[in-house]
Coordinates of N, CA and C in Angstrom, one line a residue:
M1 N 42.4 132.3 94.7 CA 43.2 131.6 95.1 C 44.9 131.7 95.5
S2 N 45.4 131.3 95.9 CA 46.6 131.3 96.1 C 48.0 130.4 95.6
L3 N 49.0 130.7 95.1 CA 50.4 129.7 94.6 C 51.0 129.8 95.8
D4 N 51.1 128.3 96.2 CA 52.1 128.0 97.2 C 53.2 127.5 96.3
I5 N 54.3 128.5 96.6 CA 55.7 127.5 95.7 C 56.6 128.0 96.6
K6 N 57.7 126.9 96.5 CA 58.8 126.5 97.3 C 60.0 126.8 96.5
L7 N 60.5 127.6 96.5 CA 61.9 128.4 96.1 C 63.1 128.1 96.3
P8 N 64.0 127.1 95.9 CA 65.4 126.7 96.0 C 66.1 128.0 96.7
K9 N 67.2 128.0 97.4 CA 68.4 129.0 97.7 C 68.9 129.6 96.0
G10 N 68.5 130.6 96.0 CA 69.3 131.4 94.6 C 68.1 131.7 93.4
W11 N 67.1 131.7 93.7 CA 65.6 131.9 93.0 C 64.8 132.9 93.6
S12 N 64.4 133.9 92.8 CA 63.5 135.0 93.4 C 62.8 135.4 92.7
D13 N 61.8 135.8 93.1 CA 60.9 136.5 92.6 C 61.0 137.7 91.4
Y14 N 60.8 137.4 90.0 CA 61.1 138.6 89.1 C 59.8 139.4 88.9
D15 N 60.1 140.9 88.9 CA 59.1 141.9 89.0 C 58.7 141.3 87.3
N16 N 57.3 141.3 87.0 CA 56.6 141.3 86.0 C 55.3 141.8 86.0
P17 N 55.4 143.2 85.8 CA 54.1 143.6 85.9 C 52.9 143.7 85.1
D18 N 53.2 142.8 84.0 CA 52.2 143.1 82.9 C 52.2 141.4 82.8
G19 N 52.7 140.6 83.7 CA 52.6 139.1 82.9 C 52.3 138.5 84.2
P20 N 52.4 137.0 84.4 CA 52.0 136.0 85.3 C 53.4 136.2 86.5
P21 N 53.2 135.4 87.4 CA 53.9 135.4 88.3 C 55.4 134.4 87.6
T22 N 56.6 135.5 87.9 CA 57.8 135.1 87.1 C 58.9 134.5 88.3
Y23 N 59.6 134.0 88.0 CA 60.8 133.1 88.7 C 62.1 133.0 88.3
C24 N 63.5 133.5 88.7 CA 64.5 133.4 87.9 C 65.5 132.5 89.0
R25 N 66.5 131.9 88.2 CA 67.7 131.3 89.6 C 68.7 132.5 89.0
E26 N 69.0 133.4 90.3 CA 69.9 134.2 89.9 C 71.6 133.5 89.6
L27 N 71.7 132.3 90.3 CA 72.7 131.5 90.2 C 73.5 131.5 88.9
S28 N 72.3 131.4 88.0 CA 72.6 130.9 86.7 C 73.1 131.9 85.5
E29 N 74.2 131.6 84.8 CA 74.8 132.8 84.0 C 73.8 133.4 83.3
T30 N 72.7 132.6 82.8 CA 71.9 133.6 81.8 C 70.6 132.6 82.3
P31 N 69.7 133.2 83.5 CA 68.6 132.5 83.7 C 67.4 132.7 83.0
G32 N 66.8 131.5 82.8 CA 65.4 131.5 82.0 C 64.2 131.4 82.7
P33 N 63.3 132.3 82.7 CA 62.1 132.8 83.3 C 61.3 131.3 83.7
L34 N 60.8 131.6 84.5 CA 60.0 130.3 85.3 C 59.0 131.0 85.6
Q35 N 57.7 131.1 84.4 CA 56.5 131.9 84.8 C 55.1 130.5 84.7
I36 N 54.3 131.1 85.6 CA 53.2 130.5 86.3 C 52.0 131.2 86.3
S37 N 50.9 130.3 86.0 CA 49.5 131.1 85.8 C 49.0 129.5 86.6
W38 N 47.6 129.8 86.9 CA 46.8 128.7 87.2 C 45.1 129.1 86.9
A39 N 44.3 128.3 86.6 CA 42.7 128.3 86.7 C 42.1 127.7 87.8
E40 N 41.1 128.6 88.3 CA 40.6 127.6 89.2 C 39.0 127.3 88.4
Y41 N 39.0 125.8 89.0 CA 37.3 125.6 88.5 C 36.1 126.0 89.4
K42 N 35.4 126.6 88.2 CA 34.0 127.4 89.2 C 32.9 126.7 88.7
G43 N 32.7 125.8 87.8 CA 31.6 125.3 87.9 C 31.3 124.5 86.6
G44 N 30.2 123.6 86.5 CA 30.4 123.0 85.2 C 30.7 121.4 85.3
A45 N 30.8 120.9 84.1 CA 31.8 119.7 84.0 C 32.5 119.7 84.9
I46 N 32.9 118.6 85.3 CA 34.7 118.5 86.5 C 35.4 118.1 85.4
P47 N 36.5 118.7 84.8 CA 37.5 118.1 83.9 C 38.3 116.7 84.2
N48 N 38.6 116.5 85.0 CA 39.4 115.7 85.7 C 40.3 115.1 84.3
P49 N 40.9 115.8 84.1 CA 42.1 115.4 82.9 C 42.7 114.2 83.5
S50 N 43.6 113.0 82.6 CA 44.2 112.4 82.7 C 45.4 112.5 82.5
A51 N 46.2 111.7 83.2 CA 47.8 112.0 83.0 C 48.0 112.1 81.5
D52 N 47.6 111.3 80.8 CA 47.8 111.1 79.3 C 47.2 112.7 78.7
D53 N 45.9 113.3 79.1 CA 45.7 114.4 78.8 C 46.4 115.8 79.3
L54 N 46.7 115.7 80.6 CA 48.0 116.5 80.9 C 49.1 116.9 79.9
K55 N 49.8 115.4 79.5 CA 50.7 115.6 78.6 C 50.1 115.9 77.1
R56 N 49.3 115.5 76.6 CA 48.8 116.0 75.4 C 48.8 117.6 75.4
M57 N 47.9 117.9 76.7 CA 47.7 119.5 76.7 C 49.0 120.0 76.4
A58 N 50.3 119.8 77.3 CA 51.5 120.5 76.9 C 52.3 120.4 75.9
E59 N 52.0 119.3 75.1 CA 52.4 119.5 73.6 C 51.8 120.0 72.7
E60 N 50.9 120.1 72.9 CA 50.0 120.9 72.2 C 49.8 122.2 72.1
F61 N 50.0 122.8 73.2 CA 50.2 124.3 73.7 C 51.8 124.6 73.3
G62 N 52.7 123.7 73.4 CA 53.9 124.3 72.6 C 53.8 124.5 71.1
E63 N 53.3 123.3 70.5 CA 53.0 123.5 69.2 C 52.2 124.6 68.4
K64 N 51.0 124.8 69.4 CA 50.6 125.9 68.9 C 50.9 127.1 69.2
H65 N 52.1 127.5 70.1 CA 53.1 129.1 70.3 C 54.2 128.6 69.9
D66 N 54.6 127.6 68.8 CA 55.3 127.7 68.1 C 56.9 127.7 68.9
F67 N 57.2 126.7 70.0 CA 57.9 126.4 71.0 C 59.4 125.6 69.9
G68 N 58.8 125.0 69.0 CA 60.1 124.2 68.1 C 59.8 123.0 68.3
D69 N 60.7 122.2 68.0 CA 60.5 120.6 67.7 C 60.5 120.2 69.5
L70 N 59.3 119.0 69.1 CA 59.1 118.5 70.4 C 60.3 117.6 70.8
V71 N 60.9 117.5 72.0 CA 62.0 116.5 72.2 C 61.7 115.4 73.1
E72 N 61.1 115.6 74.1 CA 59.9 114.5 75.0 C 59.1 115.3 75.6
S73 N 58.3 114.3 76.3 CA 57.2 114.4 76.8 C 57.1 113.4 78.1
S74 N 56.2 113.6 79.4 CA 56.2 112.8 79.9 C 55.0 113.1 80.7
S75 N 54.5 112.4 81.7 CA 53.5 112.4 82.7 C 53.8 111.8 84.1
S76 N 53.4 112.4 85.4 CA 53.7 111.9 86.4 C 53.0 112.6 87.6
P77 N 52.7 112.2 88.7 CA 52.2 112.4 90.0 C 53.1 113.7 90.5
C78 N 52.2 114.7 91.3 CA 52.8 116.0 91.5 C 52.1 116.2 93.1
A79 N 52.9 117.2 93.7 CA 52.0 117.7 94.7 C 50.7 118.0 94.6
F80 N 50.2 118.5 93.3 CA 48.9 119.5 93.2 C 48.2 117.9 92.7
G81 N 48.6 117.3 92.6 CA 47.7 116.4 91.6 C 48.5 115.1 90.9
T82 N 48.5 115.6 89.6 CA 49.0 115.0 88.4 C 49.8 116.4 87.4
L83 N 50.7 115.7 86.7 CA 51.1 117.0 85.8 C 51.6 116.0 84.3
G84 N 51.5 116.9 83.3 CA 51.9 116.4 82.1 C 52.7 117.6 81.6
T85 N 54.0 117.2 81.1 CA 55.0 118.2 80.8 C 55.7 117.7 79.0
A86 N 56.0 118.6 78.5 CA 56.3 118.6 77.2 C 57.8 119.8 77.0
V87 N 59.1 118.9 76.6 CA 60.3 119.7 76.4 C 60.2 120.1 74.6
F88 N 60.7 121.3 74.2 CA 60.9 121.7 73.0 C 62.1 122.7 72.9
R89 N 62.7 122.3 71.5 CA 64.0 122.9 71.0 C 63.8 123.4 69.9
S90 N 64.4 125.1 69.8 CA 64.0 125.8 68.7 C 65.8 126.6 68.4
S91 N 65.5 127.3 67.3 CA 66.4 127.9 67.1 C 67.0 129.1 67.6
E92 N 65.5 129.6 68.0 CA 65.6 130.9 69.1 C 65.8 130.6 70.7
N93 N 65.1 129.5 71.0 CA 65.2 128.8 72.4 C 65.8 127.7 72.7
P94 N 67.0 127.4 72.9 CA 67.1 125.8 72.9 C 66.8 124.8 73.7
R95 N 65.9 125.5 74.6 CA 65.0 124.6 75.8 C 63.8 125.5 76.2
I96 N 62.7 124.8 76.1 CA 61.3 125.3 76.9 C 60.8 124.0 77.1
Q97 N 60.1 124.4 78.2 CA 59.8 123.0 78.8 C 58.3 124.0 79.2
M98 N 57.4 122.9 79.2 CA 55.7 123.4 79.6 C 55.1 122.2 80.4
W99 N 54.5 122.7 81.5 CA 53.7 121.8 81.9 C 52.4 122.2 82.3
H100 N 51.6 121.2 82.7 CA 49.9 121.2 82.6 C 49.8 120.5 84.0
L101 N 49.5 121.1 85.1 CA 48.9 120.5 86.7 C 47.6 120.4 87.0
S102 N 47.2 119.4 87.1 CA 45.7 119.4 87.6 C 45.4 118.4 88.9
N103 N 44.9 119.2 89.7 CA 43.9 118.5 90.8 C 42.7 117.4 90.4
G104 N 42.4 117.6 89.4 CA 41.1 116.8 88.9 C 40.3 118.3 88.5
R105 N 40.3 119.1 89.2 CA 39.6 120.5 89.1 C 40.2 121.4 88.4
D106 N 41.2 122.1 89.3 CA 41.9 123.6 89.2 C 43.1 123.0 88.2
F107 N 43.9 123.7 87.3 CA 44.7 123.7 86.6 C 45.9 124.6 86.9
I108 N 47.0 124.4 86.9 CA 48.7 125.2 86.8 C 49.1 124.8 85.7
M109 N 49.6 126.0 85.2 CA 50.3 126.2 83.7 C 51.6 126.8 84.0
V110 N 52.7 126.2 83.7 CA 53.9 126.6 83.7 C 55.0 126.5 82.8
T111 N 55.5 127.5 82.2 CA 56.5 127.4 81.4 C 58.4 127.9 81.6
H112 N 59.4 127.2 81.5 CA 60.3 127.6 81.5 C 61.6 127.6 80.6
I113 N 61.5 129.1 79.9 CA 62.2 129.3 78.9 C 63.6 129.8 79.0
C114 N 64.6 128.5 78.4 CA 65.8 128.9 78.4 C 66.5 129.6 77.1
P115 N 67.1 130.7 76.9 CA 67.1 131.7 76.2 C 68.9 131.3 75.6
T116 N 69.5 130.5 76.0 CA 70.6 129.8 75.9 C 70.9 128.5 76.5
D117 N 71.7 127.5 76.0 CA 72.0 126.5 76.7 C 71.6 126.5 78.3
P118 N 70.8 125.7 78.9 CA 70.2 125.9 80.2 C 71.5 125.2 81.3
D119 N 71.6 125.8 82.2 CA 72.5 125.3 83.3 C 71.4 124.1 83.8
P120 N 72.3 123.1 83.8 CA 71.5 121.6 84.3 C 70.9 121.6 85.7
I121 N 71.6 122.3 86.1 CA 71.3 122.2 88.1 C 69.9 123.6 87.6
E122 N 69.5 124.5 86.8 CA 68.4 125.3 87.0 C 67.6 124.7 86.2
V123 N 67.7 123.5 85.2 CA 66.6 123.0 85.0 C 65.9 121.9 85.5
R124 N 66.9 121.2 87.0 CA 66.5 120.2 87.7 C 65.8 121.1 89.0
E125 N 66.0 121.9 89.3 CA 65.3 123.1 90.2 C 64.3 123.7 89.6
A126 N 64.1 124.0 88.6 CA 63.0 124.3 88.2 C 62.0 122.8 87.8
Q127 N 62.2 121.7 87.7 CA 61.4 120.8 87.5 C 60.9 120.4 89.2
E128 N 61.7 120.6 90.1 CA 61.5 120.4 91.4 C 60.1 121.4 91.8
I129 N 60.6 122.7 91.7 CA 59.8 123.5 91.9 C 58.4 123.4 91.7
V130 N 58.1 123.0 90.1 CA 57.0 122.6 89.5 C 56.3 121.1 90.4
R131 N 56.8 120.2 90.4 CA 56.7 119.1 91.0 C 56.0 119.6 92.8
T132 N 56.2 120.7 93.3 CA 55.9 120.8 94.6 C 54.9 122.0 94.5
L133 N 54.4 122.5 93.6 CA 53.6 123.7 93.3 C 52.2 123.3 93.9
T134 N 51.5 124.2 94.7 CA 50.1 124.1 94.9 C 49.7 125.4 94.9
I135 N 47.9 125.6 94.5 CA 47.3 126.7 94.9 C 46.7 126.1 95.9
G136 N 46.1 126.9 96.9 CA 44.5 127.0 97.9 C 44.2 128.2 97.9
K137 N 43.0 128.1 98.5 CA 41.9 129.2 99.0 C 42.7 130.2 100.0
K138 N 42.5 131.2 99.3 CA 43.0 132.8 100.3 C 42.0 132.4 101.5
P139 N 42.4 132.6 102.8 CA 41.7 132.6 103.9 C 40.8 133.9 103.9
K140 N 39.8 133.7 104.2 CA 38.9 135.1 104.5 C 38.9 135.3 105.8
W141 N 39.5 136.5 106.1 CA 40.2 136.6 107.8 C 39.0 138.2 107.9
K142 N 38.2 138.2 109.0 CA 37.7 139.3 109.0 C 37.7 139.6 110.6
F143 N 38.3 140.9 110.9 CA 38.7 141.3 112.2 C 38.1 142.4 112.2
W144 N 37.4 142.4 113.7 CA 36.1 143.4 114.1 C 36.2 143.3 115.6

Protein backbone atom coordinates (compact mmCIF):
# COMPACT_ATOMS: atom_id res chain seq x y z
CA MET A 1 0.00 0.00 0.00
CA SER A 2 1.12 3.55 -0.56
CA LEU A 3 0.41 6.75 1.34
CA ASP A 4 -1.45 9.55 -0.47
CA ILE A 5 -0.58 12.76 1.37
CA LYS A 6 -1.24 16.37 0.43
CA LEU A 7 1.31 18.66 2.07
CA PRO A 8 0.63 22.41 2.30
CA LYS A 9 3.33 24.84 1.22
CA GLY A 10 6.12 24.92 3.80
CA TRP A 11 5.85 21.24 4.78
CA SER A 12 8.42 18.71 3.65
CA ASP A 13 9.44 15.11 3.99
CA TYR A 14 11.89 14.66 6.86
CA ASP A 15 14.49 11.95 6.45
CA ASN A 16 13.73 9.35 9.13
CA PRO A 17 15.55 6.17 8.01
CA ASP A 18 14.70 4.17 11.16
CA GLY A 19 11.11 5.27 11.58
CA PRO A 20 7.79 5.92 9.89
CA PRO A 21 7.26 8.57 7.20
CA THR A 22 7.80 11.91 8.93
CA TYR A 23 6.92 15.44 7.82
CA CYS A 24 7.75 18.86 9.30
CA ARG A 25 6.51 22.41 8.76
CA GLU A 26 9.66 24.32 7.98
CA LEU A 27 7.87 27.67 8.40
CA SER A 28 7.47 27.03 12.15
CA GLU A 29 10.17 28.24 14.54
CA THR A 30 10.32 24.82 16.23
CA PRO A 31 8.38 22.35 14.07
CA GLY A 32 6.90 19.22 15.55
CA PRO A 33 7.23 15.97 13.61
CA LEU A 34 4.10 14.55 12.00
CA GLN A 35 4.62 10.77 11.81
CA ILE A 36 2.39 8.41 9.87
CA SER A 37 2.09 4.64 9.78
CA TRP A 38 -0.59 2.32 8.46
CA ALA A 39 -1.82 -1.25 8.65
CA GLU A 40 -3.49 -3.13 5.82
CA TYR A 41 -6.37 -5.55 6.40
CA LYS A 42 -5.17 -9.00 5.33
CA GLY A 43 -8.01 -11.27 6.44
CA GLY A 44 -10.06 -12.56 9.32
CA ALA A 45 -12.85 -10.68 11.04
CA ILE A 46 -13.36 -7.26 9.45
CA PRO A 47 -12.48 -4.69 12.17
CA ASN A 48 -15.08 -2.05 11.15
CA PRO A 49 -14.38 0.26 14.13
CA SER A 50 -16.92 2.93 15.06
CA ALA A 51 -16.03 6.61 15.47
CA ASP A 52 -16.07 6.08 19.26
CA ASP A 53 -13.76 3.04 18.90
CA LEU A 54 -11.23 5.15 17.00
CA LYS A 55 -11.42 7.98 19.55
CA ARG A 56 -10.93 5.49 22.37
CA MET A 57 -7.97 3.91 20.53
CA ALA A 58 -6.29 7.35 20.26
CA GLU A 59 -6.91 8.05 23.96
CA GLU A 60 -5.61 4.64 25.04
CA PHE A 61 -2.53 4.89 22.81
CA GLY A 62 -1.61 8.22 24.40
CA GLU A 63 -2.18 6.90 27.91
CA LYS A 64 -0.18 3.73 27.22
CA HIS A 65 2.77 5.75 25.86
CA ASP A 66 2.69 8.36 28.67
CA PHE A 67 1.83 11.31 26.41
CA GLY A 68 0.61 13.22 29.48
CA ASP A 69 -2.79 14.56 30.50
CA LEU A 70 -5.67 14.11 28.09
CA VAL A 71 -6.81 17.59 27.03
CA GLU A 72 -9.54 16.71 24.52
CA SER A 73 -10.72 13.97 22.19
CA SER A 74 -13.18 13.71 19.32
CA SER A 75 -14.12 11.84 16.18
CA SER A 76 -15.22 12.92 12.71
CA PRO A 77 -15.47 11.84 9.08
CA CYS A 78 -12.33 12.13 6.94
CA ALA A 79 -11.23 11.35 3.37
CA PHE A 80 -10.16 7.84 4.44
CA GLY A 81 -13.42 7.11 6.27
CA THR A 82 -13.56 7.99 9.98
CA LEU A 83 -11.01 9.32 12.44
CA GLY A 84 -10.69 9.45 16.20
CA THR A 85 -8.22 11.82 17.82
CA ALA A 86 -6.90 12.75 21.26
CA VAL A 87 -4.76 15.70 22.37
CA PHE A 88 -2.37 15.41 25.32
CA ARG A 89 -0.16 17.80 27.30
CA SER A 90 2.86 17.09 29.47
CA SER A 91 5.79 19.01 30.96
CA GLU A 92 8.01 17.49 28.27
CA ASN A 93 5.70 18.19 25.31
CA PRO A 94 3.13 21.00 25.47
CA ARG A 95 1.03 19.26 22.81
CA ILE A 96 0.81 15.78 21.34
CA GLN A 97 -2.05 14.85 19.06
CA MET A 98 -2.77 11.24 18.14
CA TRP A 99 -5.12 10.10 15.38
CA HIS A 100 -6.50 6.69 14.41
CA LEU A 101 -8.20 6.59 10.99
CA SER A 102 -10.03 3.67 9.41
CA ASN A 103 -11.96 2.84 6.27
CA GLY A 104 -13.52 -0.12 8.09
CA ARG A 105 -10.70 -2.49 7.14
CA ASP A 106 -7.37 -0.65 7.04
CA PHE A 107 -5.92 1.77 9.60
CA ILE A 108 -3.74 4.89 9.53
CA MET A 109 -2.06 6.05 12.75
CA VAL A 110 -0.62 9.57 13.05
CA THR A 111 1.15 11.51 15.78
CA HIS A 112 2.08 15.20 15.89
CA ILE A 113 4.53 15.90 18.71
CA CYS A 114 5.19 19.54 19.63
CA PRO A 115 8.38 19.95 21.70
CA THR A 116 7.52 23.64 22.37
CA ASP A 117 4.28 25.62 22.35
CA PRO A 118 3.05 24.91 18.83
CA ASP A 119 2.44 27.40 16.08
CA PRO A 120 -1.38 27.50 15.70
CA ILE A 121 -1.00 27.44 11.91
CA GLU A 122 1.11 24.28 12.16
CA VAL A 123 -1.56 22.59 14.30
CA ARG A 124 -4.33 23.58 11.88
CA GLU A 125 -2.34 22.41 8.85
CA ALA A 126 -1.40 19.11 10.53
CA GLN A 127 -5.08 18.48 11.23
CA GLU A 128 -5.94 19.20 7.59
CA ILE A 129 -3.17 16.88 6.36
CA VAL A 130 -4.61 14.10 8.51
CA ARG A 131 -8.21 14.74 7.40
CA THR A 132 -7.17 14.33 3.74
CA LEU A 133 -4.85 11.29 4.15
CA THR A 134 -5.60 8.11 2.24
CA ILE A 135 -3.74 4.94 1.36
CA GLY A 136 -4.13 2.90 -1.75
CA LYS A 137 -2.85 -0.17 -3.48
CA LYS A 138 0.33 0.27 -5.46
CA PRO A 139 -0.35 -0.50 -9.11
CA LYS A 140 1.22 -3.66 -10.42
CA TRP A 141 2.76 -2.41 -13.63
CA LYS A 142 4.26 -4.86 -16.03
CA PHE A 143 6.38 -3.81 -18.95
CA TRP A 144 7.35 -6.48 -21.40
